[in-house]
Coordinates of N, CA and C in Angstrom, one line a residue:
M1 N 0.8 -1.2 0.0 CA 0.0 0.0 0.0 C 0.9 1.3 0.0
F2 N 1.8 1.3 0.9 CA 2.7 2.5 1.0 C 4.0 2.4 0.3
T3 N 4.4 1.2 0.0 CA 5.8 0.9 -0.4 C 6.1 1.3 -1.9
Q4 N 5.1 1.3 -2.8 CA 5.3 1.7 -4.1 C 4.4 2.8 -4.5
P5 N 4.9 4.1 -4.5 CA 4.1 5.2 -4.8 C 3.4 5.1 -6.2
K6 N 2.1 5.6 -6.1 CA 1.3 5.6 -7.4 C 0.3 6.7 -7.2
D7 N -0.4 7.0 -8.3 CA -1.4 8.1 -8.3 C -2.6 7.6 -7.4
L8 N -3.0 8.5 -6.6 CA -4.2 8.2 -5.7 C -5.3 9.2 -5.8
T9 N -6.5 8.7 -5.6 CA -7.6 9.7 -5.5 C -7.6 10.3 -4.1
E10 N -8.4 11.4 -4.0 CA -8.4 12.0 -2.7 C -9.0 11.1 -1.6
D11 N -10.0 10.3 -2.0 CA -10.5 9.3 -1.0 C -9.5 8.3 -0.6
Q12 N -8.6 7.9 -1.5 CA -7.6 6.9 -1.2 C -6.5 7.5 -0.3
K13 N -6.2 8.8 -0.5 CA -5.3 9.5 0.3 C -5.8 9.6 1.8
E14 N -7.1 9.8 1.9 CA -7.6 9.9 3.3 C -7.6 8.5 3.9
E15 N -7.9 7.5 3.1 CA -7.9 6.1 3.7 C -6.5 5.7 4.1
Y16 N -5.5 6.0 3.3 CA -4.1 5.7 3.6 C -3.7 6.4 4.9
S17 N -4.1 7.7 5.0 CA -3.7 8.5 6.1 C -4.2 7.9 7.4
R18 N -5.5 7.4 7.3 CA -6.1 6.8 8.5 C -5.4 5.5 8.9
K19 N -5.0 4.7 7.9 CA -4.4 3.5 8.2 C -3.0 3.7 8.8
L20 N -2.3 4.8 8.3 CA -1.0 5.1 8.8 C -1.0 5.5 10.2
S21 N -2.1 6.3 10.5 CA -2.3 6.8 11.9 C -2.4 5.6 12.9
I22 N -3.1 4.6 12.4 CA -3.3 3.4 13.3 C -2.0 2.7 13.4
L23 N -1.2 2.6 12.4 CA 0.1 1.9 12.5 C 1.0 2.5 13.4
F24 N 1.0 3.9 13.5 CA 1.8 4.6 14.5 C 1.6 4.2 15.9
H25 N 0.4 3.7 16.2 CA 0.1 3.3 17.6 C 0.1 1.8 17.8
D26 N 0.5 1.0 16.8 CA 0.5 -0.4 16.8 C 1.9 -0.9 17.0
P27 N 2.2 -1.5 18.2 CA 3.6 -2.0 18.4 C 4.0 -3.2 17.4
E28 N 3.0 -3.8 16.9 CA 3.2 -4.9 16.0 C 3.1 -4.4 14.5
G29 N 3.0 -3.1 14.3 CA 2.9 -2.6 13.0 C 4.1 -2.6 12.2
S30 N 4.0 -2.2 10.9 CA 5.1 -2.3 10.0 C 5.7 -0.9 9.6
I31 N 5.7 0.0 10.6 CA 6.2 1.4 10.3 C 7.6 1.4 9.8
E32 N 8.5 0.6 10.4 CA 9.9 0.5 10.0 C 10.0 0.1 8.5
G33 N 9.2 -0.9 8.1 CA 9.3 -1.4 6.8 C 8.8 -0.4 5.8
I34 N 7.8 0.4 6.2 CA 7.3 1.4 5.3 C 8.3 2.5 5.1
F35 N 9.0 2.9 6.2 CA 10.0 3.9 6.1 C 11.1 3.4 5.2
V36 N 11.6 2.2 5.3 CA 12.7 1.7 4.5 C 12.3 1.7 3.0
A37 N 11.0 1.3 2.7 CA 10.6 1.3 1.3 C 10.5 2.8 0.7
L38 N 9.9 3.7 1.5 CA 9.7 5.0 1.0 C 11.1 5.8 0.9
H39 N 11.9 5.5 1.9 CA 13.3 6.1 1.9 C 14.0 5.7 0.7
H40 N 14.0 4.4 0.4 CA 14.7 3.8 -0.8 C 14.1 4.4 -2.1
F41 N 12.8 4.6 -2.1 CA 12.2 5.2 -3.3 C 12.7 6.6 -3.6
F42 N 12.7 7.5 -2.6 CA 13.1 8.9 -2.8 C 14.6 9.0 -3.0
V43 N 15.3 8.1 -2.3 CA 16.8 8.1 -2.5 C 17.1 7.7 -4.0
S44 N 16.4 6.7 -4.4 CA 16.6 6.2 -5.8 C 16.2 7.3 -6.8
K45 N 15.4 8.2 -6.5 CA 15.0 9.3 -7.4 C 15.9 10.6 -7.1
S46 N 16.9 10.4 -6.2 CA 17.8 11.5 -5.9 C 17.1 12.7 -5.3
F47 N 16.0 12.4 -4.6 CA 15.2 13.5 -4.0 C 14.8 14.5 -5.1
D48 N 14.5 14.1 -6.3 CA 14.1 15.0 -7.3 C 12.9 15.8 -6.9
P49 N 13.1 17.2 -7.0 CA 11.9 18.0 -6.6 C 10.7 17.7 -7.4
K50 N 10.8 17.3 -8.6 CA 9.6 17.1 -9.4 C 8.9 15.8 -8.9
V51 N 9.6 14.8 -8.5 CA 9.0 13.6 -7.9 C 8.4 13.9 -6.5
I52 N 9.1 14.7 -5.7 CA 8.6 15.1 -4.4 C 7.3 15.9 -4.6
A53 N 7.3 16.8 -5.6 CA 6.1 17.6 -5.9 C 4.9 16.7 -6.3
T54 N 5.2 15.7 -7.1 CA 4.1 14.8 -7.5 C 3.4 14.1 -6.4
Y55 N 4.2 13.7 -5.4 CA 3.7 12.9 -4.3 C 3.6 13.8 -3.0
F56 N 3.6 15.1 -3.1 CA 3.8 15.9 -2.0 C 2.8 15.7 -0.9
D57 N 1.5 15.7 -1.3 CA 0.4 15.5 -0.3 C 0.0 14.1 0.0
S58 N 0.9 13.2 -0.4 CA 0.6 11.8 -0.1 C 1.9 11.1 0.4
Y59 N 2.6 10.4 -0.5 CA 3.7 9.6 -0.1 C 4.9 10.4 0.5
W60 N 5.1 11.6 0.0 CA 6.1 12.4 0.6 C 5.7 12.9 2.0
K61 N 4.5 13.3 2.2 CA 4.0 13.7 3.5 C 4.1 12.5 4.5
W62 N 3.7 11.4 4.0 CA 3.8 10.2 4.9 C 5.2 9.8 5.2
Y63 N 6.1 9.9 4.2 CA 7.5 9.6 4.4 C 8.1 10.5 5.5
V64 N 7.8 11.8 5.4 CA 8.3 12.8 6.3 C 7.8 12.5 7.7
S65 N 6.5 12.2 7.8 CA 5.9 11.9 9.2 C 6.6 10.7 9.8
I66 N 6.7 9.7 9.0 CA 7.3 8.4 9.6 C 8.8 8.7 10.0
S67 N 9.5 9.4 9.1 CA 10.9 9.7 9.4 C 11.2 10.3 10.7
W68 N 10.3 11.3 11.1 CA 10.5 12.1 12.3 C 9.9 11.3 13.5
K69 N 8.8 10.6 13.3 CA 8.2 9.8 14.4 C 9.2 8.7 14.9
T70 N 10.1 8.3 14.0 CA 11.0 7.2 14.3 C 12.4 7.7 14.2
V71 N 12.6 8.9 14.5 CA 13.9 9.6 14.3 C 15.1 8.9 14.9
L72 N 15.0 8.3 16.1 CA 16.1 7.7 16.8 C 16.5 6.4 16.1
W73 N 15.7 5.8 15.2 CA 16.1 4.6 14.6 C 17.2 4.8 13.5
H74 N 17.2 5.9 12.9 CA 18.0 6.1 11.7 C 19.5 6.2 12.0
D75 N 20.3 5.7 11.0 CA 21.7 5.9 11.1 C 22.1 7.3 10.7
K76 N 23.3 7.6 10.9 CA 23.7 9.0 10.7 C 23.6 9.5 9.3
E77 N 23.9 8.6 8.3 CA 23.8 9.0 6.9 C 22.4 9.2 6.5
E78 N 21.5 8.3 7.0 CA 20.0 8.5 6.7 C 19.5 9.8 7.3
F79 N 20.0 10.1 8.5 CA 19.5 11.3 9.1 C 19.9 12.6 8.4
I80 N 21.1 12.6 7.8 CA 21.5 13.7 7.0 C 20.6 13.9 5.8
D81 N 20.2 12.9 5.1 CA 19.2 13.0 4.0 C 17.9 13.5 4.6
I82 N 17.4 12.9 5.7 CA 16.1 13.2 6.3 C 16.1 14.7 6.6
F83 N 17.1 15.1 7.4 CA 17.1 16.5 7.8 C 17.3 17.5 6.7
T84 N 18.1 17.2 5.7 CA 18.4 18.1 4.6 C 17.2 18.3 3.7
Y85 N 16.6 17.2 3.3 CA 15.6 17.3 2.3 C 14.2 17.5 2.9
Q86 N 14.0 17.1 4.2 CA 12.6 17.1 4.7 C 12.3 18.3 5.6
L87 N 13.3 19.1 6.0 CA 13.2 20.1 7.0 C 12.0 21.0 6.8
P88 N 11.8 21.7 5.6 CA 10.7 22.6 5.4 C 9.4 21.8 5.5
T89 N 9.2 20.6 5.0 CA 8.0 19.9 5.1 C 7.7 19.5 6.5
A90 N 8.7 19.2 7.3 CA 8.5 18.9 8.7 C 7.9 20.0 9.4
F91 N 8.3 21.2 9.1 CA 7.7 22.4 9.8 C 6.3 22.6 9.3
M92 N 6.1 22.4 8.0 CA 4.7 22.5 7.5 C 3.8 21.5 8.2
L93 N 4.3 20.4 8.6 CA 3.5 19.4 9.3 C 3.4 19.6 10.8
D94 N 4.0 20.7 11.3 CA 4.0 21.1 12.7 C 4.7 20.0 13.5
I95 N 5.8 19.5 13.0 CA 6.6 18.5 13.7 C 7.6 19.3 14.6
P96 N 7.8 19.0 15.8 CA 8.8 19.7 16.7 C 10.2 19.4 16.3
V97 N 10.7 20.0 15.2 CA 11.9 19.6 14.6 C 13.1 19.9 15.5
E98 N 13.1 21.0 16.2 CA 14.3 21.4 17.0 C 14.5 20.3 18.1
E99 N 13.4 20.0 18.7 CA 13.5 19.0 19.8 C 14.0 17.6 19.3
Y100 N 13.5 17.2 18.1 CA 13.9 15.9 17.6 C 15.4 16.0 17.1
L101 N 15.8 17.1 16.6 CA 17.2 17.2 16.2 C 18.1 17.1 17.4
L102 N 17.8 17.9 18.4 CA 18.7 17.8 19.6 C 18.7 16.4 20.3
S103 N 17.5 15.8 20.3 CA 17.4 14.5 20.8 C 18.3 13.5 20.0
Y104 N 18.2 13.6 18.7 CA 19.0 12.7 17.9 C 20.5 12.9 18.1
L105 N 20.9 14.2 18.1 CA 22.4 14.5 18.2 C 22.9 14.0 19.6
H106 N 22.0 14.2 20.6 CA 22.4 13.7 22.0 C 22.6 12.2 22.0
R107 N 21.6 11.5 21.5 CA 21.6 10.0 21.6 C 22.7 9.4 20.7
H108 N 23.0 10.0 19.6 CA 23.9 9.4 18.6 C 25.3 9.9 18.7
S109 N 25.7 10.6 19.7 CA 27.1 11.1 19.9 C 27.7 10.4 21.1
I110 N 28.9 9.8 20.8 CA 29.5 9.1 21.9 C 30.5 9.9 22.6
S111 N 30.8 11.1 22.1 CA 31.7 12.0 22.8 C 31.5 13.4 22.2
L112 N 32.1 14.4 22.8 CA 31.9 15.8 22.3 C 32.6 15.9 21.0
P113 N 33.8 15.4 20.8 CA 34.4 15.5 19.4 C 33.6 14.8 18.4
D114 N 32.9 13.7 18.7 CA 32.1 13.0 17.8 C 30.9 13.9 17.5
L115 N 30.3 14.5 18.5 CA 29.2 15.4 18.3 C 29.5 16.5 17.3
H116 N 30.6 17.2 17.5 CA 31.0 18.3 16.7 C 31.4 17.9 15.3
T117 N 32.0 16.8 15.2 CA 32.4 16.2 13.8 C 31.1 16.0 13.0
Y118 N 30.2 15.3 13.6 CA 28.9 14.9 12.9 C 28.1 16.2 12.6
F119 N 28.0 17.0 13.6 CA 27.2 18.2 13.4 C 27.7 19.1 12.3
N120 N 29.0 19.2 12.2 CA 29.7 20.0 11.1 C 29.4 19.3 9.8
K121 N 29.4 18.0 9.7 CA 29.1 17.3 8.5 C 27.6 17.5 8.1
L122 N 26.7 17.4 9.1 CA 25.3 17.7 8.8 C 25.1 19.1 8.3
K123 N 25.7 20.0 9.0 CA 25.5 21.4 8.6 C 26.1 21.7 7.2
S124 N 27.2 21.1 6.9 CA 27.8 21.3 5.5 C 26.9 20.8 4.4
E125 N 26.4 19.6 4.6 CA 25.5 19.0 3.6 C 24.2 19.7 3.5
F126 N 23.7 20.2 4.7 CA 22.5 20.9 4.7 C 22.5 22.2 3.9
L127 N 23.6 22.9 4.1 CA 23.7 24.3 3.4 C 24.2 24.2 2.0
K128 N 24.8 23.1 1.6 CA 25.3 23.1 0.2 C 24.4 22.5 -0.8
R129 N 23.4 21.8 -0.3 CA 22.4 21.2 -1.2 C 21.3 22.2 -1.6
S130 N 21.0 22.3 -2.8 CA 20.0 23.3 -3.3 C 18.6 22.8 -3.1
V131 N 18.2 22.7 -1.9 CA 16.8 22.3 -1.5 C 15.9 23.5 -1.4
R132 N 14.8 23.4 -2.2 CA 13.9 24.6 -2.1 C 12.9 24.4 -0.9
I133 N 12.5 25.5 -0.4 CA 11.7 25.5 0.8 C 10.3 24.9 0.5
N134 N 9.9 25.0 -0.8 CA 8.6 24.3 -1.2 C 8.8 23.8 -2.6
P135 N 9.0 22.5 -2.8 CA 9.3 22.0 -4.1 C 8.1 22.1 -5.1
T136 N 6.9 22.4 -4.6 CA 5.8 22.6 -5.5 C 5.7 24.0 -6.0
I137 N 6.5 24.9 -5.5 CA 6.5 26.3 -6.0 C 7.9 26.6 -6.6
E138 N 7.9 26.7 -7.9 CA 9.1 26.8 -8.7 C 10.0 27.9 -8.3
N139 N 9.5 29.1 -7.9 CA 10.3 30.3 -7.6 C 10.6 30.4 -6.1
S140 N 10.3 29.3 -5.4 CA 10.6 29.4 -3.9 C 12.1 29.3 -3.8
P141 N 12.7 30.0 -2.8 CA 14.1 30.1 -2.6 C 14.7 28.8 -2.0
T142 N 16.0 28.6 -2.1 CA 16.6 27.5 -1.5 C 16.9 27.7 0.0
I143 N 17.1 26.7 0.7 CA 17.4 26.8 2.1 C 18.6 27.7 2.4
S144 N 19.7 27.5 1.6 CA 20.9 28.3 1.8 C 20.7 29.7 1.5
E145 N 19.9 30.0 0.5 CA 19.5 31.4 0.2 C 18.8 32.1 1.4
I146 N 17.9 31.4 1.9 CA 17.1 31.9 3.1 C 18.0 32.1 4.3
A147 N 18.8 31.1 4.6 CA 19.7 31.2 5.7 C 20.7 32.4 5.6
K148 N 21.2 32.6 4.4 CA 22.1 33.7 4.2 C 21.4 35.1 4.4
Q149 N 20.2 35.1 3.8 CA 19.5 36.4 3.9 C 19.1 36.7 5.4
Y150 N 18.6 35.7 6.1 CA 18.1 35.9 7.4 C 19.2 36.1 8.4
A151 N 20.4 35.5 8.2 CA 21.5 35.7 9.1 C 22.0 37.1 9.2
T152 N 21.7 37.9 8.3 CA 22.1 39.4 8.3 C 21.0 40.2 8.9
K153 N 20.1 39.7 9.7 CA 18.9 40.4 10.1 C 19.2 41.6 11.0
K154 N 20.4 41.6 11.6 CA 20.8 42.8 12.4 C 20.9 44.1 11.6
N155 N 21.1 43.9 10.3 CA 21.2 45.1 9.4 C 19.9 45.4 8.7
K156 N 18.8 44.7 9.1 CA 17.6 44.9 8.4 C 16.6 45.7 9.3
T157 N 15.7 46.4 8.7 CA 14.7 47.2 9.5 C 13.6 46.2 9.9
N158 N 12.7 46.6 10.8 CA 11.6 45.8 11.2 C 10.7 45.5 10.0
I159 N 10.5 46.4 9.1 CA 9.7 46.2 7.9 C 10.3 45.1 7.0
E160 N 11.6 45.2 6.8 CA 12.3 44.2 6.0 C 12.2 42.8 6.7
L161 N 12.3 42.7 8.0 CA 12.2 41.4 8.7 C 10.7 40.9 8.6
A162 N 9.8 41.8 8.7 CA 8.4 41.4 8.6 C 8.1 40.8 7.2
N163 N 8.7 41.4 6.2 CA 8.5 40.9 4.8 C 9.1 39.5 4.7
I164 N 10.3 39.3 5.3 CA 10.9 38.0 5.2 C 10.0 36.9 5.9
Y165 N 9.5 37.3 7.1 CA 8.6 36.3 7.8 C 7.4 36.0 6.9
A166 N 6.8 37.1 6.3 CA 5.6 36.9 5.5 C 5.8 36.0 4.3
H167 N 7.0 36.2 3.6 CA 7.3 35.4 2.5 C 7.5 33.9 2.9
I168 N 8.3 33.7 4.0 CA 8.5 32.3 4.4 C 7.2 31.6 4.8
E169 N 6.4 32.4 5.5 CA 5.1 31.8 5.9 C 4.2 31.4 4.7
G170 N 4.3 32.3 3.7 CA 3.5 32.0 2.5 C 4.0 30.8 1.7
W171 N 5.3 30.6 1.8 CA 5.9 29.4 1.1 C 5.7 28.1 1.9
L172 N 5.8 28.2 3.2 CA 5.6 27.0 4.1 C 4.1 26.6 4.2
Y173 N 3.3 27.6 4.3 CA 1.8 27.4 4.5 C 1.0 28.0 3.4
H174 N 1.3 27.5 2.2 CA 0.6 28.1 1.0 C -0.9 27.8 1.2
K175 N -1.7 28.8 0.8 CA -3.1 28.7 1.1 C -3.8 27.6 0.3
D176 N -3.2 27.2 -0.8 CA -3.9 26.2 -1.6 C -3.2 24.8 -1.4
Q177 N -2.4 24.7 -0.3 CA -1.6 23.5 -0.1 C -1.5 23.2 1.3
E178 N -2.6 22.9 2.0 CA -2.6 22.7 3.4 C -2.4 21.2 3.7
L179 N -1.2 20.8 4.1 CA -0.9 19.4 4.4 C -1.6 19.0 5.7
V180 N -1.6 19.8 6.7 CA -2.3 19.6 7.9 C -2.8 20.9 8.4
F181 N -3.8 20.9 9.2 CA -4.3 22.2 9.8 C -3.3 22.7 10.9
V182 N -2.8 23.9 10.7 CA -2.0 24.6 11.7 C -2.5 25.9 11.9
E183 N -2.8 26.2 13.2 CA -3.4 27.5 13.5 C -2.4 28.7 13.1
E184 N -3.0 29.8 12.8 CA -2.2 30.9 12.3 C -1.1 31.3 13.2
K185 N -1.4 31.4 14.5 CA -0.4 31.8 15.5 C 0.7 30.8 15.5
K186 N 0.4 29.5 15.4 CA 1.4 28.5 15.4 C 2.2 28.5 14.1
Q187 N 1.6 28.9 13.0 CA 2.3 29.0 11.8 C 3.5 30.1 12.0
T188 N 3.1 31.2 12.6 CA 4.1 32.3 12.8 C 5.2 31.8 13.7
Q189 N 4.8 31.1 14.8 CA 5.8 30.5 15.7 C 6.8 29.5 15.0
N190 N 6.2 28.7 14.1 CA 7.0 27.8 13.4 C 8.0 28.4 12.4
V191 N 7.5 29.5 11.8 CA 8.4 30.3 10.9 C 9.6 30.9 11.6
V192 N 9.3 31.4 12.8 CA 10.4 31.9 13.6 C 11.4 30.8 14.0
A193 N 10.9 29.7 14.4 CA 11.8 28.6 14.8 C 12.6 28.1 13.6
F194 N 11.9 28.0 12.4 CA 12.6 27.6 11.2 C 13.7 28.6 10.8
L195 N 13.5 29.9 10.9 CA 14.5 30.8 10.5 C 15.6 30.9 11.5
E196 N 15.3 30.7 12.8 CA 16.4 30.8 13.8 C 17.3 29.5 13.7
L197 N 16.7 28.4 13.3 CA 17.5 27.2 13.1 C 18.4 27.4 11.9
L198 N 17.9 28.0 10.8 CA 18.7 28.2 9.6 C 19.8 29.2 10.0
K199 N 19.5 30.2 10.7 CA 20.5 31.2 11.1 C 21.6 30.5 12.0
F200 N 21.2 29.7 12.9 CA 22.2 29.0 13.7 C 23.1 28.1 12.9
F201 N 22.6 27.4 11.9 CA 23.5 26.6 11.0 C 24.4 27.5 10.2
Y202 N 23.9 28.6 9.7 CA 24.7 29.5 8.9 C 25.8 30.2 9.6
E203 N 25.5 30.5 10.9 CA 26.5 31.3 11.7 C 27.4 30.5 12.6
D204 N 27.4 29.2 12.4 CA 28.3 28.4 13.2 C 28.0 28.5 14.7
G205 N 26.8 28.3 15.1 CA 26.4 28.3 16.5 C 27.0 27.1 17.2
D206 N 27.1 27.2 18.5 CA 27.7 26.2 19.4 C 26.6 25.2 19.7
I207 N 26.6 24.0 19.0 CA 25.5 23.0 19.3 C 25.6 22.4 20.6
E208 N 26.8 22.3 21.2 CA 27.0 21.7 22.5 C 26.2 22.6 23.6
V209 N 26.3 23.9 23.5 CA 25.6 24.8 24.4 C 24.1 24.6 24.3
V210 N 23.6 24.5 23.1 CA 22.1 24.4 22.8 C 21.6 23.1 23.4
I211 N 22.3 22.0 23.2 CA 21.9 20.7 23.7 C 21.9 20.7 25.2
D212 N 22.9 21.3 25.8 CA 22.9 21.4 27.3 C 21.7 22.2 27.8
E213 N 21.4 23.3 27.2 CA 20.2 24.1 27.6 C 18.9 23.3 27.4
Y214 N 18.9 22.5 26.3 CA 17.7 21.7 26.1 C 17.5 20.7 27.1
L215 N 18.6 20.0 27.5 CA 18.5 18.9 28.5 C 18.1 19.5 29.8
E216 N 18.4 20.7 30.1 CA 18.0 21.3 31.4 C 16.5 21.5 31.5
T217 N 15.8 21.6 30.3 CA 14.4 21.8 30.3 C 13.6 20.5 30.6
L218 N 14.3 19.4 30.5 CA 13.7 18.1 30.6 C 13.7 17.6 32.1
Q219 N 12.7 16.9 32.5 CA 12.7 16.4 33.9 C 12.8 14.9 33.9
G220 N 13.6 14.3 34.8 CA 13.7 12.9 34.8 C 14.6 12.4 33.7
P221 N 14.6 11.1 33.5 CA 15.4 10.5 32.4 C 15.2 11.1 31.1
F222 N 16.3 11.2 30.3 CA 16.2 11.8 29.0 C 15.4 10.9 28.1
L223 N 14.2 11.4 27.6 CA 13.3 10.7 26.8 C 13.0 11.5 25.6
L224 N 12.6 10.9 24.5 CA 12.2 11.6 23.3 C 10.7 11.8 23.4
T225 N 10.3 12.9 24.1 CA 8.9 13.3 24.3 C 8.7 14.7 24.0
H226 N 7.4 15.1 23.8 CA 7.1 16.5 23.6 C 7.2 17.2 24.9
I227 N 7.9 18.3 24.9 CA 7.9 19.2 26.1 C 6.9 20.3 25.9
D228 N 6.6 21.0 27.0 CA 5.5 22.0 27.0 C 5.8 23.0 25.8
E229 N 4.7 23.3 25.1 CA 4.9 24.2 24.0 C 5.5 25.5 24.4
D230 N 5.2 26.0 25.6 CA 5.8 27.3 26.0 C 7.3 27.2 26.2
V231 N 7.8 26.0 26.4 CA 9.3 25.9 26.5 C 9.9 26.1 25.2
I232 N 9.3 25.7 24.1 CA 9.8 25.8 22.8 C 9.4 27.1 22.1
F233 N 8.1 27.4 22.2 CA 7.7 28.6 21.4 C 7.2 29.8 22.2
G234 N 7.2 29.7 23.6 CA 6.7 30.7 24.4 C 7.6 31.9 24.4
D235 N 7.0 33.1 24.8 CA 7.9 34.3 24.9 C 8.7 34.2 26.2
P236 N 9.9 34.8 26.2 CA 10.5 35.6 25.1 C 11.3 34.8 24.1
K237 N 11.4 33.5 24.4 CA 12.3 32.6 23.5 C 11.4 31.8 22.6
L238 N 11.4 32.1 21.3 CA 10.5 31.5 20.4 C 11.2 30.3 19.7
S239 N 12.4 30.1 20.0 CA 13.2 29.0 19.4 C 14.2 28.5 20.3
L240 N 14.5 27.2 20.3 CA 15.5 26.6 21.1 C 16.9 27.1 20.7
F241 N 17.0 27.7 19.5 CA 18.2 28.1 18.9 C 18.3 29.7 18.9
E242 N 17.3 30.3 19.4 CA 17.2 31.8 19.2 C 18.3 32.6 20.0
E243 N 18.7 32.1 21.1 CA 19.7 32.9 21.9 C 21.1 32.7 21.4
S244 N 21.3 31.9 20.4 CA 22.7 31.6 20.0 C 23.4 32.9 19.5
E245 N 22.8 33.9 19.0 CA 23.4 35.0 18.5 C 24.1 35.9 19.6
E246 N 23.7 35.6 20.9 CA 24.2 36.4 22.0 C 25.4 35.7 22.7
Q247 N 25.7 34.4 22.2 CA 26.7 33.6 22.9 C 28.1 33.8 22.2

């Protein structure tokens, strides 16, 4: 059903989405097998934007959802592809990307040198690949273009920054392309988190400091769980990466 992408009717897309939701809560389910099949499919297509656009509101959306729901399963090379190519869509789907990213880096680093080596590789691949923020919109900018533009925000007026936010929100949450319902306020919060994450990558932020601060927000054993929304998106800190410019 999920393993070989094909054209689907709207009714079929709804049916598949319901079945996938059930599999997420079934310990005997085949989520891992579905991930492997979809990951192999998109890798075999070299993450071609035209292929992604074709299956954007079906197999691509499901692939992204599965990838992040099972984020700790993936090896480091898989995660580079997942993070690099899926990031904008993950924000569209209202996935807590920052939290999952920090959880993954923490769990998969055996030492501080290992953490920094892998993070630098992730960052390098992320910024050099020409991934568009929305593959279904031909004139949408690439991730690296947005990161470079936003990283110079200190030299921009409030009006210029507001225009950047508005453009990004329009590309992430296009009115004719709603992957999932996300309230307008949350859309704005996600745009801020998305831009601060890009800025952190572009400006060589200290990932060790951010992970330490993140761990301090958790209570009890370190688990991959949702933390309170105010911790991630509440004022005055709208992003787990937002304070990096002051360090």
